[in-house]
mmCIF file of C-alpha atoms in Angstrom:
data_model
loop_
_atom_site.group_PDB
_atom_site.id
_atom_site.type_symbol
_atom_site.label_atom_id
_atom_site.label_comp_id
_atom_site.label_asym_id
_atom_site.label_seq_id
_atom_site.Cartn_x
_atom_site.Cartn_y
_atom_site.Cartn_z
ATOM 1 C CA GLU A 12 -0.081 0.090 0.045
ATOM 2 C CA ILE A 13 1.408 3.519 -1.006
ATOM 3 C CA VAL A 14 1.186 6.143 1.527
ATOM 4 C CA LEU A 15 1.524 9.793 0.193
ATOM 5 C CA THR A 16 2.758 12.425 2.416
ATOM 6 C CA GLN A 17 2.370 16.081 1.534
ATOM 7 C CA SER A 18 4.528 18.947 2.701
ATOM 8 C CA PRO A 19 4.142 21.608 4.164
ATOM 9 C CA GLY A 20 1.063 21.212 5.988
ATOM 10 C CA THR A 21 0.142 24.919 5.413
ATOM 11 C CA LEU A 22 1.985 27.252 3.187
ATOM 12 C CA SER A 23 1.315 31.076 3.801
ATOM 13 C CA LEU A 24 2.141 33.127 0.889
ATOM 14 C CA SER A 25 1.026 36.510 -0.818
ATOM 15 C CA PRO A 26 -0.649 37.008 -4.186
ATOM 16 C CA GLY A 27 2.007 36.956 -6.938
ATOM 17 C CA GLU A 28 4.246 34.615 -5.191
ATOM 18 C CA ARG A 29 5.589 31.341 -6.193
ATOM 19 C CA ALA A 30 4.108 28.469 -4.370
ATOM 20 C CA THR A 31 5.802 24.900 -4.379
ATOM 21 C CA LEU A 32 4.002 22.157 -2.809
ATOM 22 C CA SER A 33 5.627 18.415 -2.193
ATOM 23 C CA CYS A 34 3.947 15.112 -2.314
ATOM 24 C CA ARG A 35 6.302 12.029 -1.511
ATOM 25 C CA ALA A 36 5.298 8.589 -1.978
ATOM 26 C CA SER A 37 6.360 5.740 0.312
ATOM 27 C CA GLN A 38 7.249 3.403 -2.708
ATOM 28 C CA SER A 39 7.375 4.213 -6.534
ATOM 29 C CA VAL A 40 4.285 5.155 -8.161
ATOM 30 C CA ALA A 41 3.250 3.066 -11.030
ATOM 31 C CA GLY A 42 3.080 4.687 -14.598
ATOM 32 C CA SER A 43 3.529 8.034 -13.425
ATOM 33 C CA TYR A 44 -0.254 7.728 -12.246
ATOM 34 C CA LEU A 45 -0.138 10.815 -9.781
ATOM 35 C CA ALA A 46 -2.803 13.488 -10.056
ATOM 36 C CA TRP A 47 -3.289 16.972 -8.073
ATOM 37 C CA TYR A 48 -6.623 18.237 -7.107
ATOM 38 C CA GLN A 49 -7.700 21.615 -5.758
ATOM 39 C CA GLN A 50 -10.652 22.193 -3.213
ATOM 40 C CA LYS A 51 -12.246 25.088 -1.754
ATOM 41 C CA PRO A 52 -14.326 25.370 1.012
ATOM 42 C CA GLY A 53 -17.828 23.763 0.583
ATOM 43 C CA GLN A 54 -16.822 22.824 -2.785
ATOM 44 C CA ALA A 55 -15.884 19.576 -4.353
ATOM 45 C CA PRO A 56 -12.353 18.904 -5.671
ATOM 46 C CA ARG A 57 -11.227 19.905 -8.854
ATOM 47 C CA LEU A 58 -8.740 17.919 -10.875
ATOM 48 C CA LEU A 59 -5.781 20.036 -11.984
ATOM 49 C CA ILE A 60 -2.800 17.883 -12.990
ATOM 50 C CA TYR A 61 -2.881 14.042 -14.125
ATOM 51 C CA GLY A 62 -0.256 11.940 -15.194
ATOM 52 C CA VAL A 63 2.292 13.824 -12.970
ATOM 53 C CA SER A 64 2.637 16.810 -15.322
ATOM 54 C CA SER A 65 -0.226 17.101 -17.817
ATOM 55 C CA ARG A 66 -3.016 20.078 -17.082
ATOM 56 C CA ALA A 67 -6.444 19.068 -16.995
ATOM 57 C CA ILE A 68 -8.808 20.887 -19.370
ATOM 58 C CA GLY A 69 -9.313 24.402 -18.472
ATOM 59 C CA ILE A 70 -6.359 24.589 -16.006
ATOM 60 C CA PRO A 71 -4.200 27.880 -16.438
ATOM 61 C CA ASP A 72 -0.653 27.512 -17.329
ATOM 62 C CA ARG A 73 0.411 28.969 -14.183
ATOM 63 C CA PHE A 74 -0.030 25.258 -12.565
ATOM 64 C CA SER A 75 2.544 22.971 -13.382
ATOM 65 C CA GLY A 76 3.477 19.350 -12.007
ATOM 66 C CA SER A 77 6.715 17.563 -12.062
ATOM 67 C CA GLY A 78 8.142 14.555 -10.646
ATOM 68 C CA SER A 79 8.854 10.690 -10.809
ATOM 69 C CA GLY A 80 9.128 7.540 -8.940
ATOM 70 C CA THR A 81 8.489 8.738 -5.389
ATOM 71 C CA ASP A 82 8.897 12.427 -5.351
ATOM 72 C CA PHE A 83 6.478 14.857 -6.941
ATOM 73 C CA ILE A 84 5.845 18.609 -7.010
ATOM 74 C CA LEU A 85 2.849 20.974 -8.006
ATOM 75 C CA THR A 86 4.199 24.700 -8.632
ATOM 76 C CA ILE A 87 1.927 27.538 -9.056
ATOM 77 C CA SER A 88 4.022 30.205 -10.687
ATOM 78 C CA ARG A 89 2.112 33.215 -9.547
ATOM 79 C CA LEU A 90 -0.592 33.057 -6.968
ATOM 80 C CA GLU A 91 -3.799 34.499 -7.945
ATOM 81 C CA PRO A 92 -6.647 35.155 -5.031
ATOM 82 C CA GLU A 93 -8.726 32.352 -6.587
ATOM 83 C CA ASP A 94 -5.587 29.789 -6.010
ATOM 84 C CA PHE A 95 -5.873 29.946 -1.879
ATOM 85 C CA ALA A 96 -7.250 26.516 -1.359
ATOM 86 C CA VAL A 97 -6.197 22.979 -0.214
ATOM 87 C CA TYR A 98 -4.353 20.884 -2.744
ATOM 88 C CA TYR A 99 -4.320 17.146 -2.424
ATOM 89 C CA CYS A 100 -1.936 14.648 -4.419
ATOM 90 C CA GLN A 101 -3.533 11.086 -5.250
ATOM 91 C CA GLN A 102 -1.790 8.058 -6.723
ATOM 92 C CA TYR A 103 -4.018 5.778 -8.843
ATOM 93 C CA GLY A 104 -1.546 3.283 -10.212
ATOM 94 C CA SER A 105 -2.553 0.811 -7.529
ATOM 95 C CA SER A 106 -4.953 -0.025 -4.763
ATOM 96 C CA PRO A 107 -6.011 1.513 -2.387
ATOM 97 C CA ARG A 108 -5.851 4.806 -4.722
ATOM 98 C CA ALA A 109 -4.529 7.007 -1.755
ATOM 99 C CA PHE A 110 -4.801 10.744 -1.353
ATOM 100 C CA GLY A 111 -2.135 12.606 0.576
ATOM 101 C CA GLN A 112 -3.311 14.534 3.597
ATOM 102 C CA GLY A 113 -3.498 18.047 1.886
ATOM 103 C CA THR A 114 -1.552 21.321 1.708
ATOM 104 C CA LYS A 115 -3.413 24.245 2.625
ATOM 105 C CA VAL A 116 -2.287 27.498 0.781
ATOM 106 C CA GLU A 117 -3.376 30.303 2.748
ATOM 107 C CA ILE A 118 -2.900 34.032 2.123
ATOM 108 C CA LYS A 119 -0.281 35.738 4.290
ATOM 109 C CA GLU B 1 -22.902 19.092 -19.659
ATOM 110 C CA VAL B 2 -21.356 16.354 -17.444
ATOM 111 C CA GLN B 3 -23.024 15.976 -14.277
ATOM 112 C CA LEU B 4 -23.021 13.576 -11.232
ATOM 113 C CA LEU B 5 -25.785 13.743 -8.554
ATOM 114 C CA GLU B 6 -25.499 11.825 -5.618
ATOM 115 C CA SER B 7 -28.411 10.992 -3.137
ATOM 116 C CA GLY B 8 -29.283 8.684 -0.447
ATOM 117 C CA GLY B 9 -27.326 10.429 2.526
ATOM 118 C CA GLY B 10 -28.848 11.003 5.854
ATOM 119 C CA LEU B 11 -28.675 10.172 9.589
ATOM 120 C CA VAL B 12 -28.322 6.385 10.615
ATOM 121 C CA GLN B 13 -27.493 4.599 13.860
ATOM 122 C CA PRO B 14 -24.500 2.708 14.520
ATOM 123 C CA GLY B 15 -24.794 -0.611 12.844
ATOM 124 C CA GLY B 16 -27.390 0.608 10.182
ATOM 125 C CA SER B 17 -27.458 0.589 6.586
ATOM 126 C CA LEU B 18 -27.880 3.065 3.845
ATOM 127 C CA ARG B 19 -27.638 2.933 -0.160
ATOM 128 C CA LEU B 20 -26.213 5.896 -1.813
ATOM 129 C CA SER B 21 -26.964 6.659 -5.517
ATOM 130 C CA CYS B 22 -25.197 8.550 -8.024
ATOM 131 C CA ALA B 23 -26.968 9.486 -11.395
ATOM 132 C CA ALA B 24 -24.808 10.422 -14.136
ATOM 133 C CA SER B 25 -25.507 12.391 -17.449
ATOM 134 C CA GLY B 26 -23.705 14.158 -19.997
ATOM 135 C CA PHE B 27 -21.250 11.434 -21.027
ATOM 136 C CA THR B 28 -21.221 7.522 -21.804
ATOM 137 C CA PHE B 29 -21.536 6.129 -18.393
ATOM 138 C CA SER B 30 -20.485 2.661 -19.107
ATOM 139 C CA SER B 31 -17.446 3.576 -20.744
ATOM 140 C CA TYR B 32 -15.645 5.096 -17.563
ATOM 141 C CA ALA B 33 -14.684 3.509 -14.373
ATOM 142 C CA MET B 34 -16.448 5.518 -11.272
ATOM 143 C CA SER B 35 -15.468 5.830 -7.759
ATOM 144 C CA TRP B 36 -16.695 6.920 -4.243
ATOM 145 C CA VAL B 37 -14.466 9.276 -2.306
ATOM 146 C CA ARG B 38 -15.289 10.580 1.218
ATOM 147 C CA GLN B 39 -14.371 13.327 3.403
ATOM 148 C CA ALA B 40 -14.855 13.352 7.223
ATOM 149 C CA PRO B 41 -15.721 16.666 8.727
ATOM 150 C CA GLY B 42 -12.755 18.930 8.718
ATOM 151 C CA LYS B 43 -10.395 16.034 7.220
ATOM 152 C CA GLY B 44 -8.898 15.468 3.962
ATOM 153 C CA LEU B 45 -10.201 13.240 1.086
ATOM 154 C CA GLU B 46 -10.280 9.351 1.540
ATOM 155 C CA TRP B 47 -10.815 7.093 -1.780
ATOM 156 C CA VAL B 48 -13.289 4.525 -0.738
ATOM 157 C CA SER B 49 -14.062 2.160 -3.684
ATOM 158 C CA ALA B 50 -13.952 1.797 -7.367
ATOM 159 C CA VAL B 51 -15.781 0.015 -10.038
ATOM 160 C CA SER B 52 -14.796 -0.651 -13.782
ATOM 161 C CA GLY B 53 -17.003 0.558 -16.669
ATOM 162 C CA SER B 54 -18.541 -2.740 -17.015
ATOM 163 C CA GLY B 55 -18.893 -3.440 -13.379
ATOM 164 C CA VAL B 56 -16.955 -6.619 -13.130
ATOM 165 C CA LYS B 57 -14.059 -5.174 -11.325
ATOM 166 C CA ARG B 58 -14.366 -3.710 -8.121
ATOM 167 C CA ASP B 59 -11.922 -2.475 -5.419
ATOM 168 C CA TYR B 60 -12.099 -1.117 -1.705
ATOM 169 C CA VAL B 61 -10.101 0.719 0.983
ATOM 170 C CA ASP B 62 -9.403 -2.042 3.648
ATOM 171 C CA SER B 63 -11.616 -0.094 6.237
ATOM 172 C CA VAL B 64 -14.710 -0.658 4.413
ATOM 173 C CA LYS B 65 -14.027 -4.341 2.760
ATOM 174 C CA GLY B 66 -16.777 -6.719 3.956
ATOM 175 C CA ARG B 67 -19.204 -3.864 4.796
ATOM 176 C CA PHE B 68 -19.559 -1.591 1.735
ATOM 177 C CA THR B 69 -20.580 -2.711 -1.778
ATOM 178 C CA ILE B 70 -20.160 -0.690 -4.971
ATOM 179 C CA SER B 71 -22.075 -1.210 -8.070
ATOM 180 C CA ARG B 72 -23.477 0.370 -11.020
ATOM 181 C CA ASP B 73 -26.548 -0.089 -13.505
ATOM 182 C CA ASN B 74 -25.556 1.142 -16.883
ATOM 183 C CA SER B 75 -28.947 0.812 -18.404
ATOM 184 C CA LYS B 76 -29.707 3.663 -15.793
ATOM 185 C CA ASP B 77 -26.608 5.459 -15.679
ATOM 186 C CA THR B 78 -26.280 5.042 -11.976
ATOM 187 C CA LEU B 79 -23.619 4.351 -9.446
ATOM 188 C CA TYR B 80 -24.257 2.761 -6.157
ATOM 189 C CA LEU B 81 -22.840 2.602 -2.863
ATOM 190 C CA GLN B 82 -24.355 -0.036 -0.374
ATOM 191 C CA MET B 83 -23.072 0.505 3.353
ATOM 192 C CA ASN B 84 -23.975 -1.720 5.686
ATOM 193 C CA SER B 85 -22.776 -2.262 9.435
ATOM 194 C CA LEU B 86 -22.204 1.564 9.542
ATOM 195 C CA ARG B 87 -19.737 3.031 12.106
ATOM 196 C CA ALA B 88 -19.272 6.526 13.466
ATOM 197 C CA GLU B 89 -16.013 6.648 11.824
ATOM 198 C CA ASP B 90 -18.155 6.396 8.411
ATOM 199 C CA THR B 91 -19.379 9.932 8.970
ATOM 200 C CA ALA B 92 -18.693 12.056 5.997
ATOM 201 C CA VAL B 93 -19.531 13.635 2.698
ATOM 202 C CA TYR B 94 -19.305 11.007 0.173
ATOM 203 C CA TYR B 95 -18.500 12.152 -3.328
ATOM 204 C CA CYS B 96 -19.343 10.144 -6.609
ATOM 205 C CA ALA B 97 -16.344 10.662 -9.023
ATOM 206 C CA LYS B 98 -15.822 9.895 -12.649
ATOM 207 C CA HIS B 99 -12.409 8.579 -13.920
ATOM 208 C CA GLY B 100 -11.416 9.827 -17.076
ATOM 209 C CA SER B 101 -9.330 8.058 -19.944
ATOM 210 C CA SER B 102 -6.240 8.943 -17.980
ATOM 211 C CA GLY B 103 -7.389 6.933 -14.916
ATOM 212 C CA ALA B 104 -7.581 10.421 -12.683
ATOM 213 C CA ILE B 105 -10.717 11.262 -11.536
ATOM 214 C CA ASP B 106 -11.928 14.153 -13.753
ATOM 215 C CA ILE B 107 -15.513 14.921 -12.406
ATOM 216 C CA TRP B 108 -16.751 15.221 -9.196
ATOM 217 C CA GLY B 109 -20.345 15.336 -7.834
ATOM 218 C CA GLN B 110 -21.192 18.014 -4.980
ATOM 219 C CA GLY B 111 -21.489 15.091 -2.480
ATOM 220 C CA THR B 112 -24.076 13.681 -0.142
ATOM 221 C CA LYS B 113 -23.519 13.670 3.712
ATOM 222 C CA VAL B 114 -24.024 10.517 5.859
ATOM 223 C CA THR B 115 -24.074 10.999 9.555
ATOM 224 C CA VAL B 116 -23.655 7.777 11.739
ATOM 225 C CA SER B 117 -24.878 8.796 15.369
ATOM 226 C CA SER B 118 -27.150 7.289 18.031
#
């Protein structure tokens, strides 16, 4: 069973700054099956990135994903006001299709 | 427009049962795997169960194995989650979710709330 650990738990940044979120897996993620989701309060999650680095439809290019094996990164190049939210990574290459515990990006 | 609409949540006593439903529209339902994902109050996301497009292959997180059953009726474009022997720790918002051709979840419902309490 793969366990995903996200860091930091909370990231305090100002609009316009760069955000770097980490997702570390306890073992290698099969087939690059790693996704990132954004969730705002009271809303369902939204897919941002799939296959480690492919942006989902309609996702702006300030969001990018990278990594391989056990270490993955979500980068938001310049934070917009609507980007302050909780972000989750998920591996979907093996069962259980676990999520990380989330990183909250808050306004500094 | 692709939509997933959950129903069936509510208050149930420990040991009780509930059946969640998810009505899908706007896509060829039988072509895609589907999942249930839950979120306990103030907590993160937890993947619960998945089913293949045909309904043949099913998968569960260990904590619900033997208690929950995922199924689908492709003639009705509907996904189900039968939940038995419910526990307080099953209290959560349950999301119905569609997997895209990439395998990642690309569409989420708005969720249905399940509360297990006496």
